[in-house]
Coordinates of N, CA and C and ligand atoms in Angstrom, one line a residue:
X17 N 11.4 0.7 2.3 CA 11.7 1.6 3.4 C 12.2 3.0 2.9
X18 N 11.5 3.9 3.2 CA 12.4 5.1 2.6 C 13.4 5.8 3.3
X19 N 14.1 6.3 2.7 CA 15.9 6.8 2.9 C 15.1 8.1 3.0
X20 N 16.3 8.0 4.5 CA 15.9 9.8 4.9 C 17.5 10.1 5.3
X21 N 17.1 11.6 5.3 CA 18.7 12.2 5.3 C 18.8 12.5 6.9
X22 N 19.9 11.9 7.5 CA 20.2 12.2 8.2 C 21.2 13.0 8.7
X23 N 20.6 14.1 9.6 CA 21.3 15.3 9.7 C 22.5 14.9 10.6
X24 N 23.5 15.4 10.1 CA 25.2 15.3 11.1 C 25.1 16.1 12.5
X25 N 25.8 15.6 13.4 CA 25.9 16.4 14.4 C 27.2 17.2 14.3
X26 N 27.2 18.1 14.9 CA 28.7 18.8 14.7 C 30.2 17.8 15.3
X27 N 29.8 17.3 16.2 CA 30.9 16.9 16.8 C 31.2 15.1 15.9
X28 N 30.9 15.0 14.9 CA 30.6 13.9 14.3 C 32.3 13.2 13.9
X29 N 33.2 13.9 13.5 CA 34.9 13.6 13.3 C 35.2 13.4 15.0
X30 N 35.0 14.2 16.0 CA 35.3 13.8 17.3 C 34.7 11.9 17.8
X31 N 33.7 12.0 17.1 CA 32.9 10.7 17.6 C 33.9 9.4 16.7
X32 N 34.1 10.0 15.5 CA 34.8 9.0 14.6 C 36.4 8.5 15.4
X33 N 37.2 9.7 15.9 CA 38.2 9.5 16.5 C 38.1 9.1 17.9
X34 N 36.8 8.9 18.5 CA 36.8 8.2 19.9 C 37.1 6.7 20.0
X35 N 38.2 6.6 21.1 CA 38.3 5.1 21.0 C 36.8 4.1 21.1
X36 N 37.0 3.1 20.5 CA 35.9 2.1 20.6 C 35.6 1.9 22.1
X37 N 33.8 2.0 22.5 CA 33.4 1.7 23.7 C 34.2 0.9 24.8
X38 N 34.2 -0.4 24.1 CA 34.9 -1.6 24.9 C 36.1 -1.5 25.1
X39 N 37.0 -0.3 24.9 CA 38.1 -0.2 26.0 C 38.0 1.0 27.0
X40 N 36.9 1.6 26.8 CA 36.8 2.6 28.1 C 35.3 1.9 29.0
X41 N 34.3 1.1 28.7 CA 33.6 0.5 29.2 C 34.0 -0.6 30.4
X42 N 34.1 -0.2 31.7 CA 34.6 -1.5 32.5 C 34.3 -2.5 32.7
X43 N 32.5 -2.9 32.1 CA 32.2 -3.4 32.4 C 33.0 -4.6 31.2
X44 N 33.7 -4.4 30.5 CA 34.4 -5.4 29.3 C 35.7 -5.8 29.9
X45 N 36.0 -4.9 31.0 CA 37.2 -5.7 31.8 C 36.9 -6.5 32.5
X46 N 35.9 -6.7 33.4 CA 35.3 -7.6 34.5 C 35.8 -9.2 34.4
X47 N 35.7 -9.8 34.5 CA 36.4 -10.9 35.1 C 35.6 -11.5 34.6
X48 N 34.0 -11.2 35.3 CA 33.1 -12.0 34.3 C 33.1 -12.4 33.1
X49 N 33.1 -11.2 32.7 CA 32.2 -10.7 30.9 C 33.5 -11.6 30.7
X50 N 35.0 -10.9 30.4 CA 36.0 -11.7 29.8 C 35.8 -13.4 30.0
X51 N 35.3 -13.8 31.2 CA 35.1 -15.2 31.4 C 34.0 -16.1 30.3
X52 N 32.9 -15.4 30.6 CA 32.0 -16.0 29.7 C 32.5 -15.3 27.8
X53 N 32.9 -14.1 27.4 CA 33.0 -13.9 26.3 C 33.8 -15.1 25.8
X54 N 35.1 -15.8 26.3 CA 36.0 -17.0 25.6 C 34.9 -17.8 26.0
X55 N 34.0 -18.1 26.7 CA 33.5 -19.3 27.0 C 32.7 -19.3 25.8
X56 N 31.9 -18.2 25.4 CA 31.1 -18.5 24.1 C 31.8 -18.4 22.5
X57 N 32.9 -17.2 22.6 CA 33.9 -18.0 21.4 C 34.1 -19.3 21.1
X58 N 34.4 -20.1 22.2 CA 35.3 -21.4 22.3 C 34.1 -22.5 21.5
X59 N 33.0 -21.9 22.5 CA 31.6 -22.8 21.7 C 31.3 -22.6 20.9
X60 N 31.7 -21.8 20.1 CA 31.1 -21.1 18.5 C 32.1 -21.2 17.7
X61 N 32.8 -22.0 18.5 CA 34.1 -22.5 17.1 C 34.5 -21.2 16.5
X62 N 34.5 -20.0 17.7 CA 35.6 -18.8 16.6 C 34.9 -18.7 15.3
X63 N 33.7 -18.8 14.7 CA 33.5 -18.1 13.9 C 32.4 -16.8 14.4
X64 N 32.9 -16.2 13.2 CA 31.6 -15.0 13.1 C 30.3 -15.2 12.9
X65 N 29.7 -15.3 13.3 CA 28.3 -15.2 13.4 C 27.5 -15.1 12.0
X66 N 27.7 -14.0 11.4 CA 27.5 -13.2 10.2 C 27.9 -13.5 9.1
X67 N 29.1 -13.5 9.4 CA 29.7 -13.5 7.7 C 30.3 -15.4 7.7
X68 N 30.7 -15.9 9.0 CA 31.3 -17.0 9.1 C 32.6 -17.5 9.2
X69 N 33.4 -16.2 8.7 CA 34.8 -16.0 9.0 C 35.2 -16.7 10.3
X70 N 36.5 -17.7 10.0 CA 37.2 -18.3 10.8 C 38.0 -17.6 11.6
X71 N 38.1 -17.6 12.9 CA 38.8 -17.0 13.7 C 39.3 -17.9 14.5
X72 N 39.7 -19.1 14.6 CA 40.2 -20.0 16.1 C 41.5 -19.7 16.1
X73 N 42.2 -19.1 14.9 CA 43.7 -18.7 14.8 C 44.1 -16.9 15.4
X74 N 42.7 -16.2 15.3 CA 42.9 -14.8 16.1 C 41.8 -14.8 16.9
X75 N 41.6 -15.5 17.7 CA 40.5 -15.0 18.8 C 40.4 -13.8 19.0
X76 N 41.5 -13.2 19.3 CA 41.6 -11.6 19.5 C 40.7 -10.7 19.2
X77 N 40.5 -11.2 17.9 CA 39.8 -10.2 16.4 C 38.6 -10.6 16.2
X78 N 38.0 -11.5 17.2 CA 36.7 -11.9 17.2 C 35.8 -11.1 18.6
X79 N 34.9 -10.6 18.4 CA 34.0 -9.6 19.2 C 32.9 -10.3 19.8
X80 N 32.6 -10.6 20.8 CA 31.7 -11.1 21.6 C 30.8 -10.1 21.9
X81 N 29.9 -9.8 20.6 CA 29.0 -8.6 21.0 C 27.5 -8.9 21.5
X82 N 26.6 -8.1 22.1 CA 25.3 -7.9 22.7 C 24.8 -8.0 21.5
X83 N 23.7 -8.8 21.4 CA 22.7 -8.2 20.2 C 21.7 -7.3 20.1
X84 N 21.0 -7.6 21.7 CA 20.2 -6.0 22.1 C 21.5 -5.3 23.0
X85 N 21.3 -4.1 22.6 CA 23.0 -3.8 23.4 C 22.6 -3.3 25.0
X86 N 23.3 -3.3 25.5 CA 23.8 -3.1 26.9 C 22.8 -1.8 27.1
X87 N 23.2 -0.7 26.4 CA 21.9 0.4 27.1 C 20.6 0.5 26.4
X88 N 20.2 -0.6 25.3 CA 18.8 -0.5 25.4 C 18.7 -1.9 25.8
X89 N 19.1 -2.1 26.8 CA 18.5 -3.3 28.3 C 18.7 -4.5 27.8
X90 N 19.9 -4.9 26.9 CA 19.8 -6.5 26.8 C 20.2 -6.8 27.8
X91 N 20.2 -8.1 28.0 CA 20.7 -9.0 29.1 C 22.4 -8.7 29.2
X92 N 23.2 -8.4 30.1 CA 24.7 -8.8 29.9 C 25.1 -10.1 30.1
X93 N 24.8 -10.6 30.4 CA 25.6 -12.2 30.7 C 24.3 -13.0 30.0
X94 N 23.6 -13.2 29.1 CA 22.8 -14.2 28.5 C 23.7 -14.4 27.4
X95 N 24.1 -16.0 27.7 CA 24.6 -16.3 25.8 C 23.1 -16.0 24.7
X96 N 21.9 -16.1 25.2 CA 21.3 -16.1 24.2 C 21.5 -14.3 23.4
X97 N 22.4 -13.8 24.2 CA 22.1 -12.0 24.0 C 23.6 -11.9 23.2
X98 N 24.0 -13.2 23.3 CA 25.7 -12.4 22.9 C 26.1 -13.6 21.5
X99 N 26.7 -12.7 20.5 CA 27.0 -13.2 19.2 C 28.7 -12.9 19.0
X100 N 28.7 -14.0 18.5 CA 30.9 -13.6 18.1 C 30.3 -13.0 16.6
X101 N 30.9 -12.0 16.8 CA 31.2 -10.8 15.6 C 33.0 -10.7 15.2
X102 N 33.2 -10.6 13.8 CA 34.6 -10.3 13.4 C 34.7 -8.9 13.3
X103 N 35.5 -8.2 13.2 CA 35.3 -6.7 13.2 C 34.7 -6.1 12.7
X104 N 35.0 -6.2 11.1 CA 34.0 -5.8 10.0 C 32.5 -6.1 10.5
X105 N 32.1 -7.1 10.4 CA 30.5 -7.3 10.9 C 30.5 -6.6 12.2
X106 N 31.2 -6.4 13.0 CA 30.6 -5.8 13.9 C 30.7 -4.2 13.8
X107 N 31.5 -3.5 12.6 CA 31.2 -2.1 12.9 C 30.1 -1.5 11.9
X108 N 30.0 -3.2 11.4 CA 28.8 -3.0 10.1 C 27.1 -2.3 11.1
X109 N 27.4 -3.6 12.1 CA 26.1 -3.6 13.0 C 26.2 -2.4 13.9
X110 N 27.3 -1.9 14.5 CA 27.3 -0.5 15.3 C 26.5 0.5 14.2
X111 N 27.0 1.0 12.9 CA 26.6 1.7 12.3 C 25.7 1.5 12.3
X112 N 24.9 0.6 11.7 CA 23.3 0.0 11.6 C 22.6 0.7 12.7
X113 N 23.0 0.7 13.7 CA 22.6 0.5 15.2 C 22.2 1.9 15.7
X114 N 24.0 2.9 14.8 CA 23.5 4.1 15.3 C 22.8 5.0 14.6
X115 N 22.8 4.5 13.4 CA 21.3 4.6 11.8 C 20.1 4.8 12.9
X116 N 20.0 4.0 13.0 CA 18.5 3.3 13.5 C 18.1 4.2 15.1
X117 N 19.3 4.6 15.8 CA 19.0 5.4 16.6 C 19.0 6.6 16.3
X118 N 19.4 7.2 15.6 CA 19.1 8.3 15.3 C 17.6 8.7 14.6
X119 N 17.4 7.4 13.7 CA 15.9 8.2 12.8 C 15.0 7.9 14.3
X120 N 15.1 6.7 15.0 CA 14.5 6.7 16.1 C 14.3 8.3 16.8
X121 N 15.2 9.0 17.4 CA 14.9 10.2 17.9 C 14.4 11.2 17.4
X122 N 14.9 10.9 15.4 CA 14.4 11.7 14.5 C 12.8 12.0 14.7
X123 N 12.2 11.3 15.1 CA 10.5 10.8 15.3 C 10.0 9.6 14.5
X124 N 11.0 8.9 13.5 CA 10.6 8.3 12.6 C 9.7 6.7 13.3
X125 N 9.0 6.5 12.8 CA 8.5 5.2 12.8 C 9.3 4.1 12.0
X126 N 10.4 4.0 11.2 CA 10.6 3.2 10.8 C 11.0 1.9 11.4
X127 N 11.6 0.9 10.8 CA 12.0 -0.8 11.4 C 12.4 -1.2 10.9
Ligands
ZN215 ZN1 32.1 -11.3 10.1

């Protein structure tokens, strides 16, 4: 795969300092989502997904993330769409995510 440079946007330190989606997102307050996100922790035994990291002692610190995310049209309430992520893996996969959208708009064909 070839490495392309990707150009910064100006406001790029503003984006770094914005709180994380999922506390200005309401739809992560909902009654729902919070309902089912412990519901699929609890059955994934608190580990991470990814790396495997035990979590049943900090649930807190475990992420109940989308795998297709929320605005490019995953399902919100499908367990099959939602993975327990630990932090680290999950800001591994944001970055990945916002890599991958950017060469996308770039024109790139890559995958
Ligand atoms: Zn992890």
């Amino acid at each position: 795969m070839a490495l392309k440079m990707i150009r910064r946007p100006p406001r790029t330190l503003a984006s770094r300092i914005r709180p994380p989606v999922k506390l200005t997102d309401p739809f992560y307050q909902s009654a729902g989502w919070r309902a089912l996100a412990a519901d699929i922790k609890r059955q994934r035994r608190y580990r991470c997904e990814a790396c495997g990291s035990d979590f049943s002692r900090r649930a807190d610190k475990l992420i109940a993330d989308h795998i297709v995310e929320r605005s490019a049209g995953g399902a919100e309430f499908d367990p099959l769409n939602i993975q327990c992520l630990c932090i680290a893996c999950h800001n591994r996969k944001t970055a990945k995510a916002r890599k991958a959208r950017k060469a996308r708009t770039a024109g790139t064909a890559g995958g």
